[in-house]
Amino acid sequence: MPDNGARAAGAAGADHIPSAGAEVRAAVESATAATAGAGVPGSAGVSVPAATESESASESASPSASVSASRAGSGSAGVRRTSLLVTLVLGGLTALPPLSMDMYLPALPEVTDALKSPAATVQLTLTACLAGMALGQLVVGPLSDKLGRRRPLLIGMLVYVLATAMCAVAPNVEMLVAFRLLQGLAGAAGIVIARAVVRDLYDGVEMARFFATLMLISGVAPVIAPVIGGQVLRITDWRGVFYVLTGVGVALTLVVWKWLHETLPPERRHTGGVGAALRTMKGLLADRIFTGYMLTGGLAFAVLFAYISASPFVVQEIYGASPQTFSLLFGVNSVGLIVVGQINGKLLVGRVRLDKVLAAGLAVVLVASVALLLMTSGVFGKVGLWPVAAGLFVLMSAMGLIMPSTNTQALMRTPHAAGSASALLGTTSFLIGAVASPLVGIAGEDTAVPMAVVQVACAVLAAVLFLGLCRPWRRSADV
């Protein structure tokens, strides 16, 4: 199939994203004229019309109208490549939130003792950070559509640095919870704007490949973060973890300031205040197919959250593994996700339709979660750790097929509201995951069945919504 992705426009090896120029403005004006009145999400002003049955019919008769218009509407998305340095910067922005969460995990017992607080209260420092990341995206995403990507990102990074430094000197657990909430709110800027920048620069196949590359970079963070945190605790106390995170934030802020130039030209920015932003999001949610991919990705993320929340308890308490064995299994599963993501980006994207890749990923997750439910519920008799570990490995690895596909397909429909769309994608994933996580322990500490039940339920619902809302068989041409 033809390459619908980005093509180099400047000299090879440029060390930053070029700022929007006259050629970009001309492309945007041409794309706007081409998409006016086409009924494509995001192609007219800031409102996204709801998908209709006639739209679905036209999708089945010819190459997807929404995809075609998205390619046109993205303006510069099909004509620029990023350098390796900028790829690493975007990867760093998406990796910063996992670092902020996971590097702190080994310090929780020490925080409990040092601040003389109950463990449940100290756990709120994690909840506050997670809630901040979810809610912050709803604010930063629309702002980046109005003001451009660079300014909100730099402000968010500066606030992140200040909040992280305040965490390091928090005198009590209540102040630590408050500063962690602020840290999450500010850190959300990196998540949402990194996705929006990718949408600004890439389209179609190349966008899917780039998301797979980001998964490689950001996927390493959960593996190394607890290790780094543990090493930091060997030479200092829990406050040292936040000092290290402050240093990382400062370094990333400087790199963003120097090398990450503006990617959203003024002609493509939205006007209006909060009301306009809300109307934009309402329009995005009214698009049946966008909402389908958003919910499918969110529910798949909930399967992953259920694993993260339950696996320390399941592996160590129920199956008797040591902390070292648990760390090894967690790392192996993360590597599986990264490897499959790279196979997807390097070998499948451009050769296999994204909807087929997504369907295969959902099928694998469903099979693996059902197998886990059968094993943990005793259908096969007493099952040891390694069959369960194998099921978790397969389930985790399949996420490398799902997450890049849902993000790409959703953002393809929103060239003129990439920030708002990215915010909805991220917030939905975090909120659904946050709801699913507590359910894994609902039956107590003696069974892993709740984890498997949550995973099966989320996988089934994700597949149903993918088929019912996205209706991939009606779009004969796809990226």
Tab-separated table of C-alpha atoms in Angstrom:
chain	number	residue	atom	x	y	z
A	1	MET	CA	0.000	0.000	0.000
A	2	PRO	CA	1.218	3.556	-0.549
A	3	ASP	CA	2.958	5.313	2.250
A	4	ASN	CA	0.513	7.752	3.779
A	5	GLY	CA	2.946	8.906	6.422
A	6	ALA	CA	5.285	11.788	6.932
A	7	ARG	CA	7.937	12.730	4.378
A	8	ALA	CA	11.037	14.718	5.075
A	9	ALA	CA	10.686	18.383	4.179
A	10	GLY	CA	13.938	19.808	5.408
A	11	ALA	CA	17.526	18.735	5.457
A	12	ALA	CA	18.079	15.291	6.856
A	13	GLY	CA	19.338	15.212	10.390
A	14	ALA	CA	17.780	18.476	11.522
A	15	ASP	CA	18.203	18.773	15.250
A	16	HIS	CA	14.778	20.182	16.079
A	17	ILE	CA	11.194	20.332	14.888
A	18	PRO	CA	10.934	23.192	12.400
A	19	SER	CA	8.619	25.979	13.425
A	20	ALA	CA	5.540	26.596	11.312
A	21	GLY	CA	6.350	28.607	8.200
A	22	ALA	CA	4.697	29.819	5.017
A	23	GLU	CA	4.672	26.371	3.445
A	24	VAL	CA	2.809	24.981	6.451
A	25	ARG	CA	0.263	27.804	6.352
A	26	ALA	CA	-0.336	27.176	2.654
A	27	ALA	CA	-0.828	23.476	3.290
A	28	VAL	CA	-3.262	24.203	6.088
A	29	GLU	CA	-5.268	26.650	3.960
A	30	SER	CA	-5.446	24.130	1.134
A	31	ALA	CA	-6.442	21.347	3.524
A	32	THR	CA	-9.097	23.522	5.156
A	33	ALA	CA	-10.658	24.262	1.791
A	34	ALA	CA	-10.545	20.616	0.834
A	35	THR	CA	-12.245	19.459	4.011
A	36	ALA	CA	-14.827	22.215	4.424
A	37	GLY	CA	-18.325	20.783	4.588
A	38	ALA	CA	-17.148	17.200	4.390
A	39	GLY	CA	-18.640	16.245	7.747
A	40	VAL	CA	-15.282	15.075	9.023
A	41	PRO	CA	-14.624	15.246	12.761
A	42	GLY	CA	-12.748	18.423	13.484
A	43	SER	CA	-12.793	19.768	9.965
A	44	ALA	CA	-15.147	22.659	10.563
A	45	GLY	CA	-14.226	25.088	13.314
A	46	VAL	CA	-13.909	23.515	16.716
A	47	SER	CA	-17.017	21.373	16.636
A	48	VAL	CA	-17.013	17.729	15.643
A	49	PRO	CA	-20.263	16.462	14.152
A	50	ALA	CA	-21.614	13.147	15.246
A	51	ALA	CA	-20.945	10.135	13.069
A	52	THR	CA	-23.993	8.998	11.157
A	53	GLU	CA	-25.125	5.931	9.316
A	54	SER	CA	-24.577	7.725	6.009
A	55	GLU	CA	-21.002	8.362	7.069
A	56	SER	CA	-20.542	4.675	7.747
A	57	ALA	CA	-22.035	3.847	4.368
A	58	SER	CA	-19.630	6.173	2.621
A	59	GLU	CA	-16.755	4.619	4.536
A	60	SER	CA	-17.620	1.214	3.157
A	61	ALA	CA	-17.934	2.532	-0.406
A	62	SER	CA	-14.598	4.298	-0.625
A	63	PRO	CA	-11.448	4.974	1.390
A	64	SER	CA	-12.417	6.340	4.777
A	65	ALA	CA	-13.645	9.883	4.474
A	66	SER	CA	-12.527	10.674	7.965
A	67	VAL	CA	-9.062	9.262	7.388
A	68	SER	CA	-8.655	11.038	4.072
A	69	ALA	CA	-9.781	14.359	5.465
A	70	SER	CA	-7.593	13.864	8.507
A	71	ARG	CA	-4.610	13.503	6.242
A	72	ALA	CA	-5.544	16.663	4.445
A	73	GLY	CA	-6.519	18.582	7.553
A	74	SER	CA	-3.346	17.829	9.396
A	75	GLY	CA	-1.533	20.220	7.115
A	76	SER	CA	2.097	19.552	7.876
A	77	ALA	CA	1.497	16.114	9.330
A	78	GLY	CA	2.482	14.392	6.124
A	79	VAL	CA	5.535	16.429	5.246
A	80	ARG	CA	7.917	16.427	8.229
A	81	ARG	CA	9.949	14.000	10.207
A	82	THR	CA	11.350	14.455	13.647
A	83	SER	CA	14.987	13.985	14.534
A	84	LEU	CA	16.192	11.305	16.901
A	85	LEU	CA	16.708	13.945	19.589
A	86	VAL	CA	13.100	15.151	19.404
A	87	THR	CA	11.916	11.535	19.412
A	88	LEU	CA	13.792	11.067	22.669
A	89	VAL	CA	12.317	14.310	24.049
A	90	LEU	CA	8.756	13.175	23.298
A	91	GLY	CA	9.567	9.775	24.766
A	92	GLY	CA	10.925	11.475	27.876
A	93	LEU	CA	7.729	13.500	28.265
A	94	THR	CA	5.602	10.341	28.145
A	95	ALA	CA	8.005	8.509	30.472
A	96	LEU	CA	8.079	11.238	33.141
A	97	PRO	CA	4.701	10.336	34.753
A	98	PRO	CA	5.614	6.620	35.157
A	99	LEU	CA	8.938	7.702	36.629
A	100	SER	CA	7.111	10.008	39.040
A	101	MET	CA	4.847	7.153	40.145
A	102	ASP	CA	7.127	4.118	40.157
A	103	MET	CA	10.434	5.586	41.369
A	104	TYR	CA	8.617	6.535	44.573
A	105	LEU	CA	7.180	3.056	45.245
A	106	PRO	CA	10.189	1.582	47.129
A	107	ALA	CA	10.102	4.597	49.468
A	108	LEU	CA	6.524	4.121	50.700
A	109	PRO	CA	7.396	2.183	53.884
A	110	GLU	CA	10.061	4.751	54.756
A	111	VAL	CA	7.622	7.632	54.191
A	112	THR	CA	5.155	5.944	56.529
A	113	ASP	CA	7.767	5.789	59.297
A	114	ALA	CA	9.344	9.180	58.674
A	115	LEU	CA	6.076	11.139	58.620
A	116	LYS	CA	4.471	8.932	61.316
A	117	SER	CA	1.372	8.388	59.209
A	118	PRO	CA	-0.815	5.331	58.539
A	119	ALA	CA	-0.008	3.361	55.402
A	120	ALA	CA	-3.465	4.076	54.000
A	121	THR	CA	-2.836	7.820	54.273
A	122	VAL	CA	0.545	7.538	52.582
A	123	GLN	CA	-1.126	5.575	49.756
A	124	LEU	CA	-3.108	8.736	49.047
A	125	THR	CA	0.102	10.282	47.735
A	126	LEU	CA	-0.101	7.815	44.839
A	127	THR	CA	-3.826	8.353	44.334
A	128	ALA	CA	-3.378	12.141	44.315
A	129	CYS	CA	-0.666	11.978	41.672
A	130	LEU	CA	-2.743	9.652	39.497
A	131	ALA	CA	-5.847	11.838	39.840
A	132	GLY	CA	-3.798	14.905	38.947
A	133	MET	CA	-2.500	13.249	35.793
A	134	ALA	CA	-6.047	12.362	34.732
A	135	LEU	CA	-7.636	15.750	35.424
A	136	GLY	CA	-4.674	17.813	34.245
A	137	GLN	CA	-5.003	16.450	30.731
A	138	LEU	CA	-8.530	17.866	30.443
A	139	VAL	CA	-7.122	21.333	31.120
A	140	VAL	CA	-3.851	21.237	29.191
A	141	GLY	CA	-5.208	19.546	26.060
A	142	PRO	CA	-7.697	22.279	25.087
A	143	LEU	CA	-5.196	24.975	26.127
A	144	SER	CA	-2.646	23.553	23.703
A	145	ASP	CA	-5.214	23.723	20.890
A	146	LYS	CA	-5.740	27.427	21.662
A	147	LEU	CA	-2.239	28.620	22.609
A	148	GLY	CA	-0.053	26.151	20.737
A	149	ARG	CA	1.933	23.245	22.131
A	150	ARG	CA	5.108	24.906	23.336
A	151	ARG	CA	3.851	27.486	25.856
A	152	PRO	CA	1.521	25.199	27.890
A	153	LEU	CA	4.181	22.488	27.883
A	154	LEU	CA	6.916	24.769	29.238
A	155	ILE	CA	4.576	26.163	31.904
A	156	GLY	CA	3.538	22.647	32.886
A	157	MET	CA	7.159	21.518	33.130
A	158	LEU	CA	8.112	24.514	35.308
A	159	VAL	CA	5.209	23.829	37.668
A	160	TYR	CA	6.180	20.132	37.733
A	161	VAL	CA	9.717	21.030	38.805
A	162	LEU	CA	8.477	23.337	41.564
A	163	ALA	CA	5.885	20.839	42.819
A	164	THR	CA	8.428	18.014	42.862
A	165	ALA	CA	10.901	20.137	44.796
A	166	MET	CA	8.164	20.962	47.314
A	167	CYS	CA	7.451	17.222	47.700
A	168	ALA	CA	11.072	16.780	48.738
A	169	VAL	CA	10.677	19.229	51.642
A	170	ALA	CA	7.059	18.455	52.638
A	171	PRO	CA	6.832	18.596	56.459
A	172	ASN	CA	3.874	16.232	56.799
A	173	VAL	CA	1.823	13.751	54.805
A	174	GLU	CA	-1.023	16.194	54.159
A	175	MET	CA	1.324	18.627	52.416
A	176	LEU	CA	2.921	15.741	50.535
A	177	VAL	CA	-0.491	14.663	49.225
A	178	ALA	CA	-1.223	18.231	48.097
A	179	PHE	CA	2.122	18.627	46.327
A	180	ARG	CA	1.756	15.209	44.686
A	181	LEU	CA	-1.618	16.299	43.315
A	182	LEU	CA	-0.003	19.426	41.873
A	183	GLN	CA	2.845	17.314	40.499
A	184	GLY	CA	0.364	15.074	38.692
A	185	LEU	CA	-1.612	18.034	37.313
A	186	ALA	CA	1.556	19.592	35.898
A	187	GLY	CA	3.038	16.304	34.690
A	188	ALA	CA	-0.098	15.715	32.619
A	189	ALA	CA	1.170	18.392	30.214
A	190	GLY	CA	3.911	16.067	28.995
A	191	ILE	CA	1.521	13.176	28.343
A	192	VAL	CA	-1.163	15.066	26.460
A	193	ILE	CA	1.063	17.427	24.478
A	194	ALA	CA	3.460	14.673	23.384
A	195	ARG	CA	0.527	12.865	21.730
A	196	ALA	CA	-0.736	16.102	20.191
A	197	VAL	CA	2.715	16.902	18.781
A	198	VAL	CA	2.843	13.471	17.168
A	199	ARG	CA	-0.554	14.182	15.598
A	200	ASP	CA	0.724	17.552	14.339
A	201	LEU	CA	3.737	15.949	12.671
A	202	TYR	CA	2.562	12.563	11.479
A	203	ASP	CA	-0.341	10.891	9.779
A	204	GLY	CA	-1.555	7.396	9.026
A	205	VAL	CA	1.068	4.669	8.956
A	206	GLU	CA	3.886	6.915	10.148
A	207	MET	CA	1.865	8.042	13.153
A	208	ALA	CA	1.264	4.429	14.191
A	209	ARG	CA	4.968	3.694	13.814
A	210	PHE	CA	5.912	6.705	15.877
A	211	PHE	CA	3.551	5.709	18.671
A	212	ALA	CA	5.214	2.293	18.690
A	213	THR	CA	8.593	4.027	19.047
A	214	LEU	CA	7.288	6.101	21.951
A	215	MET	CA	6.094	2.867	23.564
A	216	LEU	CA	9.659	1.556	23.365
A	217	ILE	CA	11.005	4.625	25.182
A	218	SER	CA	8.229	5.133	27.714
A	219	GLY	CA	7.857	1.382	28.306
A	220	VAL	CA	11.330	1.229	29.794
A	221	ALA	CA	10.368	3.706	32.533
A	222	PRO	CA	8.209	1.346	34.662
A	223	VAL	CA	10.969	-1.264	34.485
A	224	ILE	CA	13.870	0.909	35.613
A	225	ALA	CA	12.036	3.373	37.871
A	226	PRO	CA	11.721	1.101	40.966
A	227	VAL	CA	15.338	0.021	40.478
A	228	ILE	CA	16.511	3.635	40.378
A	229	GLY	CA	14.365	4.443	43.398
A	230	GLY	CA	15.856	1.540	45.311
A	231	GLN	CA	19.402	2.636	44.513
A	232	VAL	CA	18.637	6.212	45.544
A	233	LEU	CA	17.348	4.929	48.889
A	234	ARG	CA	20.654	3.172	49.472
A	235	ILE	CA	22.491	6.493	49.638
A	236	THR	CA	19.798	8.854	50.928
A	237	ASP	CA	16.251	8.891	52.308
A	238	TRP	CA	12.867	9.134	50.584
A	239	ARG	CA	13.281	12.867	50.018
A	240	GLY	CA	16.236	12.091	47.790
A	241	VAL	CA	13.878	10.387	45.320
A	242	PHE	CA	12.076	13.685	44.794
A	243	TYR	CA	15.356	15.564	44.462
A	244	VAL	CA	16.327	13.175	41.655
A	245	LEU	CA	12.934	13.666	39.994
A	246	THR	CA	13.406	17.436	40.306
A	247	GLY	CA	16.716	17.135	38.492
A	248	VAL	CA	15.123	15.043	35.759
A	249	GLY	CA	12.365	17.646	35.400
A	250	VAL	CA	14.872	20.504	35.124
A	251	ALA	CA	16.887	18.669	32.468
A	252	LEU	CA	13.799	17.799	30.437
A	253	THR	CA	12.484	21.367	30.698
A	254	LEU	CA	15.756	22.744	29.317
A	255	VAL	CA	15.752	20.238	26.456
A	256	VAL	CA	12.133	21.093	25.600
A	257	TRP	CA	12.932	24.813	25.670
A	258	LYS	CA	15.911	24.415	23.333
A	259	TRP	CA	14.835	21.752	20.864
A	260	LEU	CA	11.065	21.297	20.836
A	261	HIS	CA	9.766	24.118	18.660
A	262	GLU	CA	6.126	24.965	18.021
A	263	THR	CA	4.236	22.423	15.885
A	264	LEU	CA	0.768	23.997	15.756
A	265	PRO	CA	0.655	27.047	13.443
A	266	PRO	CA	-1.609	29.969	14.413
A	267	GLU	CA	-4.006	29.218	11.558
A	268	ARG	CA	-4.941	25.895	13.129
A	269	ARG	CA	-5.433	27.143	16.682
A	270	HIS	CA	-8.835	27.460	18.280
A	271	THR	CA	-10.332	30.655	19.606
A	272	GLY	CA	-12.722	31.066	22.507
A	273	GLY	CA	-12.651	30.236	26.178
A	274	VAL	CA	-13.895	27.418	28.359
A	275	GLY	CA	-17.200	27.216	26.505
A	276	ALA	CA	-15.456	26.650	23.184
A	277	ALA	CA	-13.247	23.965	24.718
A	278	LEU	CA	-16.263	22.170	26.155
A	279	ARG	CA	-18.056	22.359	22.795
A	280	THR	CA	-14.986	20.879	21.128
A	281	MET	CA	-14.920	17.950	23.544
A	282	LYS	CA	-18.673	17.474	23.188
A	283	GLY	CA	-18.222	17.322	19.440
A	284	LEU	CA	-15.426	14.777	19.760
A	285	LEU	CA	-17.528	12.572	22.021
A	286	ALA	CA	-20.423	12.836	19.561
A	287	ASP	CA	-18.257	11.143	16.945
A	288	ARG	CA	-19.202	7.485	17.353
A	289	ILE	CA	-15.973	6.096	15.901
A	290	PHE	CA	-13.646	8.363	17.909
A	291	THR	CA	-15.536	7.451	21.082
A	292	GLY	CA	-15.292	3.775	20.156
A	293	TYR	CA	-11.513	3.869	19.876
A	294	MET	CA	-11.259	6.006	23.027
A	295	LEU	CA	-13.292	3.541	25.121
A	296	THR	CA	-11.611	0.506	23.580
A	297	GLY	CA	-8.197	1.896	24.485
A	298	GLY	CA	-9.371	2.914	27.953
A	299	LEU	CA	-10.742	-0.527	28.753
A	300	ALA	CA	-7.584	-2.193	27.460
A	301	PHE	CA	-5.636	0.149	29.733
A	302	ALA	CA	-7.876	-0.997	32.610
A	303	VAL	CA	-6.770	-4.594	31.939
A	304	LEU	CA	-3.195	-3.362	32.299
A	305	PHE	CA	-4.032	-1.406	35.484
A	306	ALA	CA	-5.658	-4.493	37.001
A	307	TYR	CA	-2.434	-6.401	36.379
A	308	ILE	CA	-0.259	-3.647	37.881
A	309	SER	CA	-2.460	-3.309	40.961
A	310	ALA	CA	-2.858	-7.016	41.674
A	311	SER	CA	0.384	-8.593	40.492
A	312	PRO	CA	2.534	-7.797	43.576
A	313	PHE	CA	-0.080	-9.418	45.808
A	314	VAL	CA	-0.869	-12.306	43.451
A	315	VAL	CA	2.709	-13.238	42.649
A	316	GLN	CA	4.211	-12.796	46.128
A	317	GLU	CA	1.402	-13.551	48.579
A	318	ILE	CA	-0.673	-16.195	46.776
A	319	TYR	CA	2.054	-17.956	44.794
A	320	GLY	CA	4.876	-17.369	47.272
A	321	ALA	CA	7.404	-15.720	44.985
A	322	SER	CA	10.186	-13.608	46.428
A	323	PRO	CA	10.359	-9.850	45.768
A	324	GLN	CA	13.301	-10.527	43.453
A	325	THR	CA	11.253	-13.040	41.439
A	326	PHE	CA	8.370	-10.603	41.239
A	327	SER	CA	10.690	-7.847	39.983
A	328	LEU	CA	12.095	-10.230	37.373
A	329	LEU	CA	8.636	-11.239	36.151
A	330	PHE	CA	7.464	-7.621	36.074
A	331	GLY	CA	10.502	-6.675	34.009
A	332	VAL	CA	10.069	-9.598	31.607
A	333	ASN	CA	6.420	-8.685	31.040
A	334	SER	CA	7.363	-5.080	30.338
A	335	VAL	CA	9.986	-6.236	27.860
A	336	GLY	CA	7.332	-8.380	26.158
A	337	LEU	CA	5.107	-5.332	25.727
A	338	ILE	CA	8.006	-3.329	24.279
A	339	VAL	CA	9.101	-6.090	21.872
A	340	VAL	CA	5.593	-6.685	20.532
A	341	GLY	CA	5.137	-2.933	20.172
A	342	GLN	CA	8.269	-2.762	18.057
A	343	ILE	CA	7.209	-5.753	15.947
A	344	ASN	CA	3.931	-3.951	15.393
A	345	GLY	CA	5.619	-0.670	14.428
A	346	LYS	CA	8.380	-2.119	12.263
A	347	LEU	CA	6.695	-5.105	10.594
A	348	LEU	CA	2.898	-4.899	10.794
A	349	VAL	CA	2.093	-1.207	10.375
A	350	GLY	CA	1.818	-0.412	6.683
A	351	ARG	CA	1.297	-4.061	5.782
A	352	VAL	CA	-1.703	-4.972	7.926
A	353	ARG	CA	-4.692	-2.704	8.553
A	354	LEU	CA	-4.635	-1.109	11.988
A	355	ASP	CA	-8.118	-2.402	12.729
A	356	LYS	CA	-6.943	-5.964	12.057
A	357	VAL	CA	-3.940	-5.474	14.339
A	358	LEU	CA	-6.233	-4.040	17.020
A	359	ALA	CA	-8.685	-6.920	16.649
A	360	ALA	CA	-5.859	-9.444	16.968
A	361	GLY	CA	-4.567	-7.724	20.103
A	362	LEU	CA	-8.014	-7.705	21.686
A	363	ALA	CA	-8.498	-11.385	20.841
A	364	VAL	CA	-5.173	-12.328	22.448
A	365	VAL	CA	-5.980	-10.319	25.595
A	366	LEU	CA	-9.403	-11.939	25.825
A	367	VAL	CA	-7.994	-15.467	25.450
A	368	ALA	CA	-5.216	-14.792	27.974
A	369	SER	CA	-7.599	-13.276	30.534
A	370	VAL	CA	-10.037	-16.189	30.203
A	371	ALA	CA	-7.128	-18.617	30.657
A	372	LEU	CA	-6.085	-16.719	33.787
A	373	LEU	CA	-9.631	-16.883	35.134
A	374	LEU	CA	-9.785	-20.650	34.575
A	375	MET	CA	-6.399	-21.191	36.226
A	376	THR	CA	-7.021	-18.963	39.242
A	377	SER	CA	-10.521	-20.335	39.859
A	378	GLY	CA	-9.265	-23.938	40.078
A	379	VAL	CA	-10.847	-25.332	36.906
A	380	PHE	CA	-7.513	-26.984	36.048
A	381	GLY	CA	-6.819	-27.967	39.625
A	382	LYS	CA	-4.004	-26.396	41.607
A	383	VAL	CA	-1.898	-24.324	39.236
A	384	GLY	CA	1.549	-23.040	40.136
A	385	LEU	CA	3.153	-19.675	39.498
A	386	TRP	CA	4.658	-20.277	36.089
A	387	PRO	CA	1.455	-21.008	34.110
A	388	VAL	CA	-0.096	-17.897	35.652
A	389	ALA	CA	3.051	-15.913	34.882
A	390	ALA	CA	2.903	-17.115	31.267
A	391	GLY	CA	-0.703	-15.949	30.975
A	392	LEU	CA	0.214	-12.522	32.383
A	393	PHE	CA	3.131	-12.286	29.961
A	394	VAL	CA	0.909	-12.972	26.948
A	395	LEU	CA	-1.703	-10.514	28.195
A	396	MET	CA	0.861	-7.744	28.775
A	397	SER	CA	2.619	-8.300	25.461
A	398	ALA	CA	-0.613	-7.963	23.484
A	399	MET	CA	-0.907	-4.366	24.726
A	400	GLY	CA	1.834	-3.569	22.220
A	401	LEU	CA	-0.715	-4.234	19.479
A	402	ILE	CA	-3.634	-2.395	21.080
A	403	MET	CA	-2.406	0.914	22.458
A	404	PRO	CA	-0.666	2.340	19.344
A	405	SER	CA	-3.622	1.290	17.174
A	406	THR	CA	-6.333	2.903	19.311
A	407	ASN	CA	-4.368	6.140	19.726
A	408	THR	CA	-3.628	6.387	16.009
A	409	GLN	CA	-7.146	5.608	14.827
A	410	ALA	CA	-8.704	8.065	17.270
A	411	LEU	CA	-6.281	10.908	16.537
A	412	MET	CA	-6.596	10.368	12.781
A	413	ARG	CA	-10.150	11.680	13.073
A	414	THR	CA	-9.188	14.860	14.946
A	415	PRO	CA	-6.577	16.861	13.005
A	416	HIS	CA	-7.986	20.219	14.180
A	417	ALA	CA	-8.502	19.255	17.832
A	418	ALA	CA	-5.520	17.036	18.584
A	419	GLY	CA	-4.929	18.528	22.029
A	420	SER	CA	-8.521	18.057	23.170
A	421	ALA	CA	-8.641	14.577	21.643
A	422	SER	CA	-5.382	13.605	23.333
A	423	ALA	CA	-6.766	14.890	26.639
A	424	LEU	CA	-9.898	12.775	26.316
A	425	LEU	CA	-7.870	9.688	25.394
A	426	GLY	CA	-5.543	10.064	28.365
A	427	THR	CA	-8.155	11.031	30.929
A	428	THR	CA	-10.467	8.195	29.910
A	429	SER	CA	-7.680	5.642	30.254
A	430	PHE	CA	-6.610	6.896	33.674
A	431	LEU	CA	-10.150	7.133	35.030
A	432	ILE	CA	-11.262	3.706	33.806
A	433	GLY	CA	-8.031	2.227	35.115
A	434	ALA	CA	-8.506	3.942	38.469
A	435	VAL	CA	-12.010	2.474	38.758
A	436	ALA	CA	-10.870	-1.028	37.805
A	437	SER	CA	-7.819	-1.153	40.094
A	438	PRO	CA	-9.596	-1.360	43.495
A	439	LEU	CA	-11.878	-4.137	42.239
A	440	VAL	CA	-9.010	-6.623	42.009
A	441	GLY	CA	-8.904	-6.967	45.806
A	442	ILE	CA	-12.627	-7.027	46.439
A	443	ALA	CA	-12.679	-10.697	47.518
A	444	GLY	CA	-9.819	-10.454	49.981
A	445	GLU	CA	-6.204	-11.583	50.004
A	446	ASP	CA	-6.609	-15.302	49.403
A	447	THR	CA	-7.623	-15.403	45.747
A	448	ALA	CA	-6.525	-14.021	42.385
A	449	VAL	CA	-9.953	-14.577	40.836
A	450	PRO	CA	-11.052	-10.899	41.099
A	451	MET	CA	-8.043	-9.806	39.036
A	452	ALA	CA	-8.929	-12.254	36.284
A	453	VAL	CA	-12.641	-11.369	36.433
A	454	VAL	CA	-11.869	-7.653	36.014
A	455	GLN	CA	-9.556	-8.418	33.118
A	456	VAL	CA	-12.097	-10.642	31.345
A	457	ALA	CA	-14.897	-8.111	31.845
A	458	CYS	CA	-12.809	-5.214	30.521
A	459	ALA	CA	-11.521	-7.262	27.571
A	460	VAL	CA	-15.037	-8.381	26.590
A	461	LEU	CA	-16.422	-4.860	26.892
A	462	ALA	CA	-13.503	-3.446	24.865
A	463	ALA	CA	-14.159	-5.949	22.068
A	464	VAL	CA	-17.910	-5.247	22.093
A	465	LEU	CA	-17.406	-1.481	21.908
A	466	PHE	CA	-14.784	-1.828	19.171
A	467	LEU	CA	-17.156	-3.855	17.033
A	468	GLY	CA	-20.308	-1.932	17.950
A	469	LEU	CA	-19.000	1.640	17.703
A	470	CYS	CA	-16.022	1.506	15.349
A	471	ARG	CA	-17.592	-1.042	12.960
A	472	PRO	CA	-14.281	-1.714	11.203
A	473	TRP	CA	-15.818	-3.925	8.512
A	474	ARG	CA	-17.566	-0.846	7.039
A	475	ARG	CA	-14.294	0.875	6.212
A	476	SER	CA	-12.810	-0.983	3.271
A	477	ALA	CA	-9.652	1.162	3.209
A	478	ASP	CA	-7.641	1.860	6.308
A	479	VAL	CA	-4.191	2.862	7.367
